[in-house]
C-alpha positions as semicolon CSV with decimal commas, in nm:
position;residue;x (nm);y (nm);z (nm)
1;M;-8,151;-12,904;-1,004
2;K;-7,864;-12,735;-1,183
3;K;-7,947;-12,397;-1,022
4;A;-7,961;-12,554;-0,672
5;Y;-7,625;-12,724;-0,732
6;Q;-7,464;-12,392;-0,837
7;T;-7,609;-12,215;-0,533
8;V;-7,483;-12,482;-0,293
9;C;-7,137;-12,480;-0,456
10;G;-7,124;-12,099;-0,443
11;L;-7,220;-12,091;-0,074
12;L;-6,971;-12,366;0,003
13;M;-6,691;-12,173;-0,174
14;A;-6,780;-11,849;0,002
15;G;-6,780;-12,028;0,338
16;C;-6,438;-12,182;0,268
17;L;-6,290;-11,846;0,166
18;L;-6,433;-11,679;0,474
19;A;-6,301;-11,954;0,703
20;F;-5,962;-11,941;0,532
21;A;-5,936;-11,562;0,561
22;Q;-6,025;-11,562;0,931
23;G;-5,816;-11,866;1,021
24;C;-5,490;-11,753;0,863
25;E;-5,310;-11,561;1,130
26;K;-4,937;-11,519;1,089
27;T;-4,703;-11,367;1,350
28;V;-4,410;-11,170;1,213
29;Q;-4,129;-10,981;1,380
30;G;-4,188;-10,606;1,376
31;T;-3,910;-10,355;1,312
32;S;-3,894;-10,245;1,674
33;G;-3,856;-10,601;1,800
34;S;-4,222;-10,636;1,899
35;K;-4,454;-10,883;1,736
36;T;-4,729;-10,773;1,502
37;T;-5,007;-10,984;1,355
38;E;-5,124;-11,007;0,998
39;Q;-5,479;-11,132;0,965
40;G;-5,717;-11,202;0,684
41;L;-5,601;-11,020;0,375
42;G;-5,255;-10,935;0,510
43;I;-5,334;-10,601;0,673
44;P;-5,089;-10,559;0,967
45;K;-5,186;-10,418;1,302
46;A;-5,046;-10,075;1,385
47;P;-4,670;-10,103;1,464
48;V;-4,551;-10,030;1,815
49;T;-4,298;-9,755;1,884
50;L;-4,111;-9,786;2,211
51;P;-4,009;-9,494;2,436
52;G;-3,693;-9,331;2,305
53;E;-3,773;-9,432;1,946
54;E;-3,907;-9,233;1,656
55;R;-4,093;-9,389;1,363
56;V;-3,958;-9,249;1,036
57;S;-4,180;-9,469;0,816
58;D;-4,376;-9,793;0,846
59;D;-4,053;-9,992;0,815
60;I;-3,794;-9,767;0,982
61;V;-3,760;-9,690;1,353
62;V;-3,467;-9,486;1,484
63;A;-3,355;-9,379;1,829
64;K;-3,454;-9,026;1,917
65;A;-3,165;-8,788;1,901
66;E;-3,042;-8,670;2,237
67;P;-2,786;-8,406;2,137
68;E;-2,636;-8,339;2,479
69;A;-2,583;-8,708;2,560
70;A;-2,433;-8,766;2,215
71;R;-2,202;-8,467;2,252
72;Q;-2,083;-8,588;2,595
73;R;-2,019;-8,941;2,466
74;T;-1,827;-8,803;2,167
75;Q;-1,607;-8,598;2,403
76;E;-1,546;-8,903;2,624
77;M;-1,447;-9,110;2,321
78;Q;-1,204;-8,842;2,204
79;Q;-1,049;-8,819;2,552
80;E;-1,020;-9,198;2,571
81;A;-0,857;-9,215;2,226
82;A;-0,607;-8,944;2,318
83;A;-0,527;-9,108;2,654
84;T;-0,492;-9,451;2,493
85;A;-0,253;-9,319;2,227
86;T;-0,006;-9,213;2,497
87;T;0,002;-9,554;2,668
88;G;0,154;-9,769;2,397
89;L;-0,114;-10,035;2,448
90;Q;-0,121;-10,281;2,159
91;D;-0,421;-10,434;1,986
92;V;-0,465;-10,806;1,928
93;F;-0,547;-10,926;1,576
94;F;-0,747;-11,235;1,486
95;G;-0,783;-11,470;1,191
96;F;-1,102;-11,488;0,987
97;D;-1,388;-11,625;1,200
98;K;-1,147;-11,685;1,492
99;W;-1,125;-11,562;1,849
100;N;-0,820;-11,754;1,971
101;I;-0,515;-11,550;2,074
102;T;-0,221;-11,596;1,834
103;D;0,146;-11,597;1,940
104;D;0,178;-11,235;1,823
105;G;-0,132;-11,150;2,024
106;K;0,014;-11,315;2,334
107;Q;0,330;-11,105;2,303
108;A;0,125;-10,787;2,265
109;L;-0,090;-10,876;2,566
110;A;0,217;-10,953;2,778
111;T;0,336;-10,598;2,707
112;D;-0,012;-10,461;2,781
113;A;-0,028;-10,657;3,108
114;Q;0,309;-10,514;3,214
115;W;0,178;-10,161;3,147
116;L;-0,137;-10,236;3,350
117;K;0,073;-10,366;3,641
118;T;0,285;-10,052;3,635
119;N;-0,028;-9,832;3,615
120;N;-0,232;-10,011;3,880
121;G;-0,512;-9,751;3,905
122;K;-0,596;-9,762;3,534
123;A;-0,886;-9,954;3,379
124;L;-0,951;-10,062;3,020
125;T;-1,240;-10,128;2,789
126;I;-1,166;-10,413;2,552
127;E;-1,352;-10,366;2,225
128;G;-1,418;-10,666;2,001
129;H;-1,420;-10,579;1,630
130;C;-1,485;-10,776;1,309
131;D;-1,454;-10,720;0,938
132;E;-1,762;-10,648;0,728
133;R;-1,826;-11,006;0,620
134;G;-2,110;-11,190;0,796
135;T;-2,435;-11,073;0,950
136;Q;-2,463;-10,799;1,208
137;A;-2,578;-11,042;1,478
138;Y;-2,303;-11,295;1,404
139;N;-2,032;-11,028;1,412
140;L;-2,157;-10,886;1,743
141;V;-2,123;-11,230;1,900
142;L;-1,784;-11,289;1,738
143;G;-1,661;-10,948;1,855
144;E;-1,772;-11,031;2,209
145;K;-1,586;-11,364;2,198
146;R;-1,271;-11,182;2,084
147;A;-1,297;-10,920;2,359
148;K;-1,360;-11,188;2,622
149;A;-1,061;-11,389;2,497
150;V;-0,839;-11,082;2,540
151;R;-0,979;-11,018;2,889
152;S;-0,932;-11,381;2,989
153;Y;-0,570;-11,378;2,874
154;L;-0,497;-11,056;3,065
155;V;-0,659;-11,204;3,377
156;D;-0,438;-11,513;3,335
157;L;-0,140;-11,274;3,331
158;G;-0,244;-11,136;3,673
159;I;-0,466;-10,838;3,585
160;D;-0,777;-10,793;3,803
161;A;-1,089;-10,862;3,595
162;K;-1,264;-10,567;3,764
163;R;-1,032;-10,335;3,571
164;L;-1,136;-10,482;3,236
165;T;-1,470;-10,411;3,068
166;V;-1,574;-10,593;2,751
167;T;-1,783;-10,459;2,465
168;S;-1,847;-10,567;2,107
169;Y;-1,894;-10,344;1,805
170;G;-1,905;-10,629;1,553
171;K;-1,857;-10,469;1,214
172;D;-1,998;-10,127;1,316
173;R;-1,671;-9,938;1,376
174;P;-1,416;-10,047;1,116
175;F;-1,062;-9,915;1,144
176;C;-1,014;-9,954;0,769
177;R;-1,286;-9,916;0,506
178;E;-1,123;-10,064;0,197
179;R;-1,246;-10,400;0,071
180;T;-0,913;-10,580;0,076
181;E;-0,785;-10,869;0,283
182;D;-0,522;-10,642;0,445
183;C;-0,797;-10,405;0,551
184;Y;-1,019;-10,688;0,677
185;Q;-0,724;-10,809;0,888
186;Q;-0,693;-10,467;1,054
187;N;-1,063;-10,477;1,145
188;R;-1,048;-10,821;1,311
189;R;-0,911;-10,704;1,643
190;G;-0,936;-10,671;2,015
191;H;-0,885;-10,299;2,071
192;L;-0,777;-10,179;2,416
193;V;-0,907;-9,839;2,526
194;L;-0,799;-9,659;2,843
195;R;-1,107;-9,553;3,040
196;V;-1,097;-9,192;3,148
197;K;-1,374;-9,215;3,410
């Protein structure tokens, strides 16, 4: 009787473990944004690499280098920076976790709007920037809100919205790299860039 009881208990345990191992399926977010599935003993399916990406390791996916496109974009950015420097366009600075235009920002944008009215054929990209605090995703959204606030104010001042493009860099392109409040303030900005194309 004892031997039969042990056999039944053993089979019952083995059946439960098998059912548990097959029934536990967990979906997790893969590094390339696609979903992968872990089944049974936690062995993931092969990760997916999208076109234009290169898998460096199981956890790291990077964009494939396209040297000519990168070189052209770098040249465009240098031309835009040089052209912008000659305009006298002023940036707009924001408080921590804010995207509302301050009185100083309104004065700067009034000057910028006057320059745009005088130079009617020119177009701008308005870049939204943040300091390094907060997550990447949060700062991208906050940077976009800042850039859109600048665009909206310029449109209210009579500038055609078609001349104003908005982009957000979040915390990716800091103007100042020190970890001080003064430096953080410089990074919380709406930066106006003269488009060369």
